[in-house]
Amino acid sequence: MDHFELRDGVLHAEDIPLPRIAEEIGTPVYVYSRATLERHAQVFADALKDIPRKHIAFAIKCNPNLGVLRVLARQGYGADVVSGGELERALASGMAPQDIVFSGVGKTRAELAQGLDRGIGQFNIEHEPEGVALAEIALAKEMTAPAVLRVNPDVDAGTHAKISTGKAENKFGVGIDAAPDIFGRLAALPGLQMRGVALHIGSQLTSLDPLEAAFERVGRLVADLRAAGHSITHVDLGGGLGVPYRPEDNPPSPADYGAMVARVTKDWDVTLMFEPGRVIAGNTGVLLTEVLWVKPGATNPFVIVDAAMNDLARPALYDAYHDFVAVKPTGEQMTASIVGPVCETGDTFARDRVIDTVESGDLAVFRTAGAYGATMASTYNSRSLVPEVLVDGDRYIKVADRIAASTIMAAERVPDWID
Ligand code: LLP
C-alpha cells in the first residue's frame, strides 16, 4: 500500500498534486511519501513481533537521503552501511552509533578505523584477513570490535544474477564449510569480540524458500559453533525481501517472512538482526518526469521522457520493470517504448509496453523508484544530478537539490601544462 493516488483525475503524493512539484521543482525529480515510508517501516517491524530479541538496520544503500533516514531513525531503525560515506550519513541522520552495522566486501583499513572511532555496534567481517586487520586496528586503539562473520550459504536466491549474493561463486562471505575454522581463529584474536554470523543471499527475492534454506544452514552452523565452545549471541539475517514492481506481482509479505523467520529460528536463542532495504523504501518513491516528445518508431512510437538511465539506472542495468503511469490519465492507452535522452539504446525504460496515452508536455511517473533510484544516479551525458522531494501530508520539501552540470564542471580543471 502506498500514498500515491489519483484525486480528481490527478496523481497525488499524499495531499500534494504532482503537477505542483513539477512546476516548483522541475523534472525529473524523485518524490517520496513520508506516510508510505513510515507505514512500511511499521509493517516490517510488526511482522517481527514474535521475535523476542531483534535489531532492524535499514540497508541505506537503497536510499541514503538524509531526510529519508531521519524518518526511519525516528521509527527506531538503525542502519546497515557499506562505506565510510554511508556511516557518516547514518550518524548525521540521528541514528545512534550502536545501531549501525558495517557490512561490505571491501572495507578499507581507514573505514574499519572510522567505524571503531565512531563506536558502531557491529562489523560484519567478510573474510579472515579483514578480521585480522580489524583486530590489529582495534588493539592499537585499545578497543574491542564487536563482530560477526558473514557466511556464504551457497543457495540460489532465484533473483537477477547481478543482485544474487549467496552462491558459492559470488564474492561475498566465507564458504559455510570453512566458517567454523575461520571463526575459531578470529575468535582467538584479542581486539575482536566474535559474537555471531551474518548472511545475505540476494535482493528482490520473490520466494521465501531460498531464504529458509539458507537460514537452516546457518542454524546448523550456529549449533556447530556453540558445540565448539563459542558464545553465539547474534545472527544477522540480511535483507532481500522483494517488492511488487508489476501490478500483478505478488511477492511474500513481510508478515509471511516474519512468520517463517520466527519458525526457523525459534530455538536459536540469539538477537536477530535484519537489513531490509527495498521492502522499506521501494514503494515510497516515484520518479516524476515530463514527456518531451513522442516520436514515430519502426513499430511503435517512442515516448521520450526527460528522465534517463542516469536518473534511474535499474532498467538499463537489470532489465528491471518500473510501472509508468500518467499523472493525468485520460483513460486511453497506447503501445510505445519509453526512452530517455541519453545517447545509448540501453537508455530504455520499457519496450513496446501498453501505457497510458501521453503527449509532449504531459507528466508521468515511474513507480516503485524509492529504492536503488536516486542513489544510483549519475551525471552521465553531463546531465544534472536528479533532486529529491519528501512529501508529508499537505507539505513537501526538497530533501536533495538538483546538482547542475555546471557545478560538476566547476570541480574540474584543465591542466595549465596543456597549452
Ligand atoms: N544487506 C546487504 C549485505 C546487502 O548487500 C543488501 C543489498 C541489503 C542488505 C539490502 O537488500 P534489499 O533488502 O534491499 O534487497 N541495485 C540493485 C540491488 C542491489 C542490492 C545490494 N545489496 C537493484 O537496483 O535491484
Short mmCIF file of C-alpha atoms and ligand atoms in Angstrom, two decimals:
data_model
loop_
_atom_site.label_atom_id
_atom_site.label_comp_id
_atom_site.label_asym_id
_atom_site.label_seq_id
_atom_site.Cartn_x
_atom_site.Cartn_y
_atom_site.Cartn_z
CA MET A 1 0.00 0.00 0.00
CA ASP A 2 1.22 3.49 -0.78
CA HIS A 3 0.04 7.07 -0.69
CA PHE A 4 0.32 7.87 -4.39
CA GLU A 5 -3.22 8.01 -5.74
CA LEU A 6 -5.49 9.74 -8.22
CA ARG A 7 -7.64 12.50 -6.83
CA ASP A 8 -9.96 14.25 -9.28
CA GLY A 9 -8.02 12.65 -12.11
CA VAL A 10 -4.62 13.93 -10.94
CA LEU A 11 -1.93 11.78 -9.34
CA HIS A 12 -1.07 12.99 -5.85
CA ALA A 13 1.69 12.18 -3.40
CA GLU A 14 -0.31 12.26 -0.15
CA ASP A 15 -2.09 15.66 -0.41
CA ILE A 16 0.26 17.21 -2.95
CA PRO A 17 -0.70 17.16 -6.64
CA LEU A 18 2.37 16.07 -8.59
CA PRO A 19 1.98 18.87 -11.21
CA ARG A 20 2.72 21.32 -8.38
CA ILE A 21 6.05 19.66 -7.65
CA ALA A 22 6.87 19.56 -11.35
CA GLU A 23 6.16 23.25 -11.64
CA GLU A 24 8.01 24.33 -8.50
CA ILE A 25 10.99 21.96 -8.59
CA GLY A 26 11.15 20.93 -12.23
CA THR A 27 11.56 17.45 -13.67
CA PRO A 28 12.93 14.85 -13.44
CA VAL A 29 12.57 14.63 -9.68
CA TYR A 30 12.17 11.82 -7.15
CA VAL A 31 9.14 12.21 -4.90
CA TYR A 32 8.94 10.28 -1.62
CA SER A 33 5.93 9.90 0.66
CA ARG A 34 6.68 10.06 4.37
CA ALA A 35 3.42 8.30 5.30
CA THR A 36 4.27 5.41 3.00
CA LEU A 37 7.79 5.16 4.39
CA GLU A 38 6.53 5.13 7.97
CA ARG A 39 3.88 2.57 7.12
CA HIS A 40 6.37 0.22 5.51
CA ALA A 41 8.77 0.58 8.42
CA GLN A 42 5.93 -0.18 10.83
CA VAL A 43 4.63 -3.15 8.83
CA PHE A 44 8.09 -4.71 8.71
CA ALA A 45 8.64 -4.17 12.44
CA ASP A 46 5.17 -5.58 13.22
CA ALA A 47 5.96 -8.65 11.11
CA LEU A 48 8.79 -9.44 13.54
CA LYS A 49 6.64 -9.15 16.66
CA ASP A 50 7.20 -12.82 17.58
CA ILE A 51 10.98 -12.44 17.55
CA PRO A 52 11.98 -11.74 21.15
CA ARG A 53 15.33 -10.02 20.59
CA LYS A 54 15.94 -8.15 17.34
CA HIS A 55 17.54 -5.18 15.69
CA ILE A 56 16.49 -3.66 12.35
CA ALA A 57 19.19 -1.93 10.34
CA PHE A 58 17.88 -0.24 7.18
CA ALA A 59 20.21 -1.00 4.25
CA ILE A 60 20.84 2.62 3.49
CA LYS A 61 22.46 1.87 0.15
CA CYS A 62 18.96 1.70 -1.30
CA ASN A 63 18.04 5.21 -0.22
CA PRO A 64 20.61 7.17 1.77
CA ASN A 65 18.83 10.52 1.60
CA LEU A 66 19.19 12.26 4.97
CA GLY A 67 15.50 13.17 5.15
CA VAL A 68 14.51 9.57 4.50
CA LEU A 69 17.00 8.30 7.08
CA ARG A 70 15.70 10.73 9.68
CA VAL A 71 12.17 9.38 9.23
CA LEU A 72 13.46 5.85 9.78
CA ALA A 73 15.66 6.85 12.72
CA ARG A 74 12.52 8.19 14.41
CA GLN A 75 10.87 4.80 13.79
CA GLY A 76 13.67 3.17 15.78
CA TYR A 77 15.59 1.89 12.79
CA GLY A 78 19.36 1.62 12.72
CA ALA A 79 21.46 1.36 9.57
CA ASP A 80 23.37 -1.20 7.59
CA VAL A 81 26.21 0.72 5.94
CA VAL A 82 28.81 -0.34 3.41
CA SER A 83 31.18 2.62 3.26
CA GLY A 84 32.60 5.40 5.38
CA GLY A 85 30.31 7.77 3.49
CA GLU A 86 27.22 5.79 4.41
CA LEU A 87 28.41 5.58 8.01
CA GLU A 88 28.60 9.38 8.25
CA ARG A 89 25.14 9.69 6.68
CA ALA A 90 23.60 7.31 9.19
CA LEU A 91 25.11 9.31 12.05
CA ALA A 92 24.13 12.64 10.50
CA SER A 93 20.53 11.44 10.27
CA GLY A 94 20.45 10.95 14.04
CA MET A 95 20.94 7.20 14.24
CA ALA A 96 22.86 6.01 17.29
CA PRO A 97 26.34 4.57 16.60
CA GLN A 98 25.50 1.30 18.36
CA ASP A 99 22.56 0.83 15.98
CA ILE A 100 24.89 0.81 12.96
CA VAL A 101 26.15 -2.36 11.30
CA PHE A 102 29.11 -2.11 8.92
CA SER A 103 28.80 -4.57 6.01
CA GLY A 104 30.63 -4.52 2.70
CA VAL A 105 33.05 -6.79 0.91
CA GLY A 106 35.87 -4.28 0.56
CA LYS A 107 36.13 -2.13 3.65
CA THR A 108 39.41 -0.23 3.79
CA ARG A 109 41.59 -0.10 6.88
CA ALA A 110 40.68 3.58 7.16
CA GLU A 111 36.98 2.66 7.13
CA LEU A 112 37.49 -0.02 9.78
CA ALA A 113 39.25 2.57 11.95
CA GLN A 114 36.47 5.07 11.28
CA GLY A 115 33.87 2.53 12.41
CA LEU A 116 35.80 1.93 15.65
CA ASP A 117 36.28 5.64 16.28
CA ARG A 118 32.56 6.20 15.77
CA GLY A 119 31.69 3.38 18.16
CA ILE A 120 29.44 1.45 15.78
CA GLY A 121 27.52 -1.59 17.01
CA GLN A 122 28.83 -4.34 14.75
CA PHE A 123 31.28 -5.16 11.98
CA ASN A 124 30.25 -7.85 9.51
CA ILE A 125 33.54 -9.50 8.58
CA GLU A 126 33.71 -10.74 5.01
CA HIS A 127 36.86 -12.88 5.23
CA GLU A 128 39.67 -13.77 7.59
CA PRO A 129 42.26 -11.12 6.59
CA GLU A 130 39.69 -8.39 7.16
CA GLY A 131 39.03 -9.76 10.63
CA VAL A 132 42.76 -9.90 11.37
CA ALA A 133 43.15 -6.28 10.20
CA LEU A 134 40.20 -5.15 12.32
CA ALA A 135 41.66 -6.91 15.36
CA GLU A 136 45.02 -5.17 14.84
CA ILE A 137 43.45 -1.76 14.42
CA ALA A 138 41.20 -2.24 17.45
CA LEU A 139 44.08 -3.45 19.59
CA ALA A 140 46.17 -0.43 18.66
CA LYS A 141 43.31 1.75 19.83
CA GLU A 142 42.87 -0.37 22.98
CA MET A 143 39.38 -1.26 21.82
CA THR A 144 37.42 -4.45 21.18
CA ALA A 145 35.43 -4.65 17.95
CA PRO A 146 32.06 -6.42 18.12
CA ALA A 147 31.94 -8.58 15.01
CA VAL A 148 30.14 -11.35 13.18
CA LEU A 149 31.42 -13.49 10.32
CA ARG A 150 29.50 -13.31 7.05
CA VAL A 151 28.99 -16.75 5.60
CA ASN A 152 28.06 -17.71 2.08
CA PRO A 153 25.43 -20.45 2.40
CA ASP A 154 25.61 -21.41 -1.31
CA VAL A 155 21.93 -21.15 -2.16
CA ASP A 156 20.43 -19.82 -5.34
CA ALA A 157 18.29 -16.84 -4.42
CA GLY A 158 16.37 -17.12 -7.68
CA THR A 159 16.81 -13.45 -8.49
CA HIS A 160 18.67 -11.49 -11.17
CA ALA A 161 22.28 -12.72 -11.43
CA LYS A 162 23.65 -9.23 -10.81
CA ILE A 163 21.95 -8.95 -7.42
CA SER A 164 22.44 -12.55 -6.27
CA THR A 165 24.99 -12.79 -3.45
CA GLY A 166 24.68 -16.17 -1.72
CA LYS A 167 26.04 -18.62 -4.29
CA ALA A 168 29.48 -20.13 -3.71
CA GLU A 169 30.80 -18.36 -6.81
CA ASN A 170 29.75 -14.90 -5.55
CA LYS A 171 32.33 -12.64 -3.91
CA PHE A 172 30.53 -12.39 -0.57
CA GLY A 173 31.29 -14.01 2.78
CA VAL A 174 33.25 -17.17 3.55
CA GLY A 175 32.13 -20.62 2.47
CA ILE A 176 29.88 -22.08 5.13
CA ASP A 177 32.03 -25.23 5.38
CA ALA A 178 35.14 -23.16 6.04
CA ALA A 179 33.34 -20.91 8.51
CA PRO A 180 33.93 -22.89 11.77
CA ASP A 181 37.73 -22.88 11.39
CA ILE A 182 37.88 -19.23 10.34
CA PHE A 183 35.52 -18.27 13.17
CA GLY A 184 37.68 -20.17 15.65
CA ARG A 185 40.86 -18.38 14.58
CA LEU A 186 39.20 -14.94 14.61
CA ALA A 187 37.56 -15.59 18.00
CA ALA A 188 41.02 -16.21 19.46
CA LEU A 189 42.28 -12.75 18.47
CA PRO A 190 42.43 -10.05 21.09
CA GLY A 191 40.73 -6.94 19.75
CA LEU A 192 37.79 -8.86 18.31
CA GLN A 193 34.64 -9.98 20.04
CA MET A 194 33.26 -12.57 17.61
CA ARG A 195 29.63 -12.83 18.61
CA GLY A 196 27.86 -14.46 15.69
CA VAL A 197 27.35 -14.87 11.98
CA ALA A 198 25.70 -12.98 9.12
CA LEU A 199 24.32 -13.80 5.71
CA HIS A 200 22.61 -12.03 2.82
CA ILE A 201 21.80 -14.11 -0.23
CA GLY A 202 20.46 -11.52 -2.66
CA SER A 203 17.93 -8.83 -3.35
CA GLN A 204 14.40 -8.70 -4.80
CA LEU A 205 13.64 -12.24 -3.64
CA THR A 206 10.17 -13.34 -4.68
CA SER A 207 10.14 -16.66 -2.82
CA LEU A 208 10.90 -17.42 0.82
CA ASP A 209 12.26 -20.88 0.01
CA PRO A 210 15.89 -19.89 -0.67
CA LEU A 211 15.89 -17.72 2.46
CA GLU A 212 14.55 -20.57 4.56
CA ALA A 213 17.12 -22.99 3.13
CA ALA A 214 19.91 -20.52 3.87
CA PHE A 215 18.65 -19.81 7.40
CA GLU A 216 18.50 -23.53 8.14
CA ARG A 217 22.11 -23.94 7.09
CA VAL A 218 23.09 -21.04 9.29
CA GLY A 219 21.13 -22.57 12.18
CA ARG A 220 23.24 -25.72 11.87
CA LEU A 221 26.39 -23.61 11.78
CA VAL A 222 25.34 -21.81 14.97
CA ALA A 223 24.88 -25.19 16.68
CA ASP A 224 28.31 -26.34 15.45
CA LEU A 225 29.98 -23.14 16.66
CA ARG A 226 28.38 -23.50 20.07
CA ALA A 227 29.44 -27.13 20.24
CA ALA A 228 32.99 -25.90 19.61
CA GLY A 229 32.65 -23.66 22.68
CA HIS A 230 31.86 -20.32 21.08
CA SER A 231 29.34 -17.92 22.52
CA ILE A 232 26.91 -17.02 19.71
CA THR A 233 24.62 -14.16 20.65
CA HIS A 234 23.85 -12.51 17.31
CA VAL A 235 22.77 -13.68 13.86
CA ASP A 236 22.32 -11.14 11.07
CA LEU A 237 19.83 -12.43 8.50
CA GLY A 238 20.47 -9.66 5.94
CA GLY A 239 17.78 -8.21 3.68
CA GLY A 240 16.44 -9.26 0.32
CA LEU A 241 12.67 -9.33 0.53
CA GLY A 242 11.18 -8.41 -2.85
CA VAL A 243 8.50 -5.84 -3.66
CA PRO A 244 5.83 -5.79 -6.38
CA TYR A 245 7.02 -3.86 -9.42
CA ARG A 246 4.26 -5.01 -11.78
CA PRO A 247 0.64 -4.67 -10.71
CA GLU A 248 0.29 -8.47 -10.90
CA ASP A 249 3.42 -9.23 -8.80
CA ASN A 250 2.73 -10.95 -5.51
CA PRO A 251 5.95 -11.37 -3.50
CA PRO A 252 5.82 -12.78 0.03
CA SER A 253 4.61 -10.21 2.52
CA PRO A 254 6.65 -9.03 5.49
CA ALA A 255 4.19 -10.99 7.66
CA ASP A 256 4.92 -14.22 5.71
CA TYR A 257 8.63 -13.50 6.06
CA GLY A 258 8.34 -12.78 9.79
CA ALA A 259 6.39 -15.98 10.39
CA MET A 260 8.98 -18.04 8.50
CA VAL A 261 11.84 -16.43 10.42
CA ALA A 262 10.11 -16.98 13.77
CA ARG A 263 9.52 -20.65 12.91
CA VAL A 264 13.04 -21.39 11.63
CA THR A 265 14.88 -19.52 14.39
CA LYS A 266 12.68 -20.35 17.40
CA ASP A 267 15.40 -22.33 19.21
CA TRP A 268 18.35 -20.18 18.25
CA ASP A 269 18.35 -18.03 21.41
CA VAL A 270 20.11 -15.08 19.76
CA THR A 271 19.46 -11.45 18.91
CA LEU A 272 18.34 -11.50 15.29
CA MET A 273 19.43 -8.65 13.07
CA PHE A 274 17.71 -7.62 9.86
CA GLU A 275 18.95 -5.45 6.99
CA PRO A 276 15.88 -4.65 4.88
CA GLY A 277 16.23 -2.08 2.12
CA ARG A 278 13.91 -2.29 -0.84
CA VAL A 279 10.92 -3.58 1.11
CA ILE A 280 11.03 -0.44 3.23
CA ALA A 281 11.81 2.18 0.59
CA GLY A 282 10.81 0.78 -2.82
CA ASN A 283 7.18 1.78 -2.95
CA THR A 284 7.70 5.02 -1.06
CA GLY A 285 9.02 6.84 -4.10
CA VAL A 286 8.24 7.71 -7.71
CA LEU A 287 10.36 9.36 -10.37
CA LEU A 288 8.36 12.23 -11.81
CA THR A 289 9.18 13.02 -15.42
CA GLU A 290 7.86 15.07 -18.34
CA VAL A 291 7.25 13.71 -21.78
CA LEU A 292 9.49 15.67 -24.12
CA TRP A 293 8.48 14.17 -27.44
CA VAL A 294 6.52 11.35 -28.94
CA LYS A 295 8.47 10.14 -31.95
CA PRO A 296 7.32 7.60 -34.53
CA GLY A 297 9.24 4.29 -34.43
CA ALA A 298 9.55 1.36 -36.82
CA THR A 299 6.79 -0.49 -35.00
CA ASN A 300 5.50 1.59 -32.09
CA PRO A 301 6.20 5.20 -31.15
CA PHE A 302 8.97 6.25 -28.77
CA VAL A 303 7.86 8.24 -25.76
CA ILE A 304 10.94 10.33 -25.00
CA VAL A 305 10.88 11.50 -21.37
CA ASP A 306 13.20 13.91 -19.60
CA ALA A 307 14.37 11.24 -17.12
CA ALA A 308 17.10 8.94 -18.35
CA MET A 309 19.22 5.96 -17.38
CA ASN A 310 21.46 8.29 -15.39
CA ASP A 311 18.49 9.13 -13.14
CA LEU A 312 17.03 5.62 -12.84
CA ALA A 313 19.59 3.00 -13.82
CA ARG A 314 17.69 -0.18 -12.93
CA PRO A 315 16.04 -0.84 -16.32
CA ALA A 316 19.35 -0.38 -18.16
CA LEU A 317 21.33 -2.43 -15.61
CA TYR A 318 18.97 -5.26 -14.75
CA ASP A 319 16.20 -5.02 -17.37
CA ALA A 320 14.09 -4.00 -14.40
CA TYR A 321 10.42 -3.18 -14.80
CA HIS A 322 9.05 0.09 -13.40
CA ASP A 323 5.40 0.83 -13.89
CA PHE A 324 4.85 4.02 -15.93
CA VAL A 325 1.65 5.94 -15.36
CA ALA A 326 0.39 9.32 -16.49
CA VAL A 327 -0.13 11.98 -13.84
CA LYS A 328 -3.40 12.95 -15.57
CA PRO A 329 -4.54 9.74 -17.25
CA THR A 330 -7.19 10.15 -19.94
CA GLY A 331 -8.29 6.52 -19.84
CA GLU A 332 -6.84 5.97 -23.32
CA GLN A 333 -3.94 3.59 -23.86
CA MET A 334 -1.14 3.34 -26.40
CA THR A 335 1.66 0.88 -27.11
CA ALA A 336 5.04 2.56 -27.01
CA SER A 337 8.67 2.28 -25.99
CA ILE A 338 9.69 4.65 -23.22
CA VAL A 339 13.16 6.07 -23.60
CA GLY A 340 15.33 8.81 -22.12
CA PRO A 341 17.52 11.42 -23.82
CA VAL A 342 20.86 9.65 -23.20
CA CYS A 343 22.74 8.59 -26.31
CA GLU A 344 22.53 4.84 -25.80
CA THR A 345 19.95 2.33 -26.88
CA GLY A 346 20.24 0.98 -23.33
CA ASP A 347 18.54 4.17 -22.17
CA THR A 348 15.21 2.41 -22.49
CA PHE A 349 12.71 2.14 -19.64
CA ALA A 350 10.22 -0.07 -21.45
CA ARG A 351 9.91 -1.73 -24.85
CA ASP A 352 6.59 -1.97 -26.67
CA ARG A 353 4.56 -1.60 -23.49
CA VAL A 354 0.88 -0.75 -23.22
CA ILE A 355 0.81 2.52 -21.27
CA ASP A 356 -1.45 5.47 -20.56
CA THR A 357 -1.61 7.62 -23.67
CA VAL A 358 0.72 10.59 -23.25
CA GLU A 359 1.75 13.52 -25.41
CA SER A 360 4.54 16.04 -25.40
CA GLY A 361 4.31 18.17 -22.23
CA ASP A 362 2.44 15.55 -20.17
CA LEU A 363 3.73 14.42 -16.79
CA ALA A 364 4.16 10.78 -15.83
CA VAL A 365 5.86 8.75 -13.10
CA PHE A 366 7.95 5.63 -12.86
CA ARG A 367 6.64 3.86 -9.80
CA THR A 368 8.45 1.88 -7.12
CA ALA A 369 11.51 4.05 -7.52
CA GLY A 370 12.21 4.77 -3.85
CA ALA A 371 14.89 2.07 -3.58
CA TYR A 372 18.03 1.97 -5.72
CA GLY A 373 16.77 5.01 -7.64
CA ALA A 374 18.31 8.38 -6.80
CA THR A 375 21.19 6.73 -5.00
CA MET A 376 22.37 5.11 -8.23
CA ALA A 377 22.02 8.30 -10.27
CA SER A 378 24.95 9.77 -12.15
CA THR A 379 25.63 12.81 -14.30
CA TYR A 380 26.32 10.82 -17.49
CA ASN A 381 25.93 12.92 -20.65
CA SER A 382 26.60 15.96 -18.41
CA ARG A 383 23.08 15.84 -17.11
CA SER A 384 22.20 17.26 -13.70
CA LEU A 385 22.10 15.06 -10.63
CA VAL A 386 18.42 14.41 -10.01
CA PRO A 387 16.79 16.14 -6.99
CA GLU A 388 14.58 14.52 -4.33
CA VAL A 389 11.46 15.73 -2.58
CA LEU A 390 9.81 14.41 0.60
CA VAL A 391 6.05 14.89 0.96
CA ASP A 392 4.37 14.95 4.36
CA GLY A 393 0.61 15.42 4.12
CA ASP A 394 -0.03 18.79 2.54
CA ARG A 395 3.57 19.98 2.71
CA TYR A 396 6.73 18.97 0.97
CA ILE A 397 10.37 19.92 0.97
CA LYS A 398 13.26 19.39 -1.38
CA VAL A 399 15.48 16.94 0.52
CA ALA A 400 18.18 16.92 -2.17
CA ASP A 401 19.00 19.69 -4.62
CA ARG A 402 19.37 19.26 -8.31
CA ILE A 403 23.15 19.48 -8.84
CA ALA A 404 23.71 21.26 -12.10
CA ALA A 405 26.17 20.07 -14.71
CA SER A 406 27.91 23.43 -14.25
CA THR A 407 28.55 22.62 -10.56
CA ILE A 408 30.13 19.32 -11.52
CA MET A 409 32.18 21.11 -14.18
CA ALA A 410 33.33 23.68 -11.61
CA ALA A 411 35.05 20.85 -9.71
CA GLU A 412 37.19 20.03 -12.76
CA ARG A 413 40.21 21.83 -14.14
CA VAL A 414 42.26 21.98 -17.29
CA PRO A 415 45.98 21.41 -16.59
CA ASP A 416 47.96 24.55 -17.26
CA TRP A 417 50.63 22.38 -18.91
CA ILE A 418 48.26 21.74 -21.79
CA ASP A 419 48.76 24.87 -23.85
N1 LLP B 1 22.34 -6.34 3.32
C1 LLP B 1 23.35 -6.49 2.44
C2 LLP B 1 24.63 -7.02 2.94
C3 LLP B 1 23.18 -6.14 1.10
O1 LLP B 1 24.19 -6.32 0.24
C4 LLP B 1 21.94 -5.63 0.65
C5 LLP B 1 21.74 -5.25 -0.75
C6 LLP B 1 20.92 -5.48 1.60
C7 LLP B 1 21.14 -5.85 2.92
C8 LLP B 1 19.57 -4.93 1.25
O2 LLP B 1 18.89 -5.74 0.36
P1 LLP B 1 17.36 -5.45 -0.02
O3 LLP B 1 16.53 -5.67 1.23
O4 LLP B 1 17.26 -4.04 -0.49
O5 LLP B 1 17.07 -6.42 -1.07
N2 LLP B 1 20.94 -2.12 -7.04
C9 LLP B 1 20.19 -3.36 -7.05
C10 LLP B 1 20.10 -4.01 -5.69
C11 LLP B 1 21.44 -4.25 -5.03
C12 LLP B 1 21.34 -4.86 -3.65
C13 LLP B 1 22.65 -4.86 -2.97
N3 LLP B 1 22.65 -5.36 -1.63
C14 LLP B 1 18.80 -3.10 -7.63
O6 LLP B 1 18.52 -1.97 -8.01
O7 LLP B 1 18.00 -4.02 -7.74
#
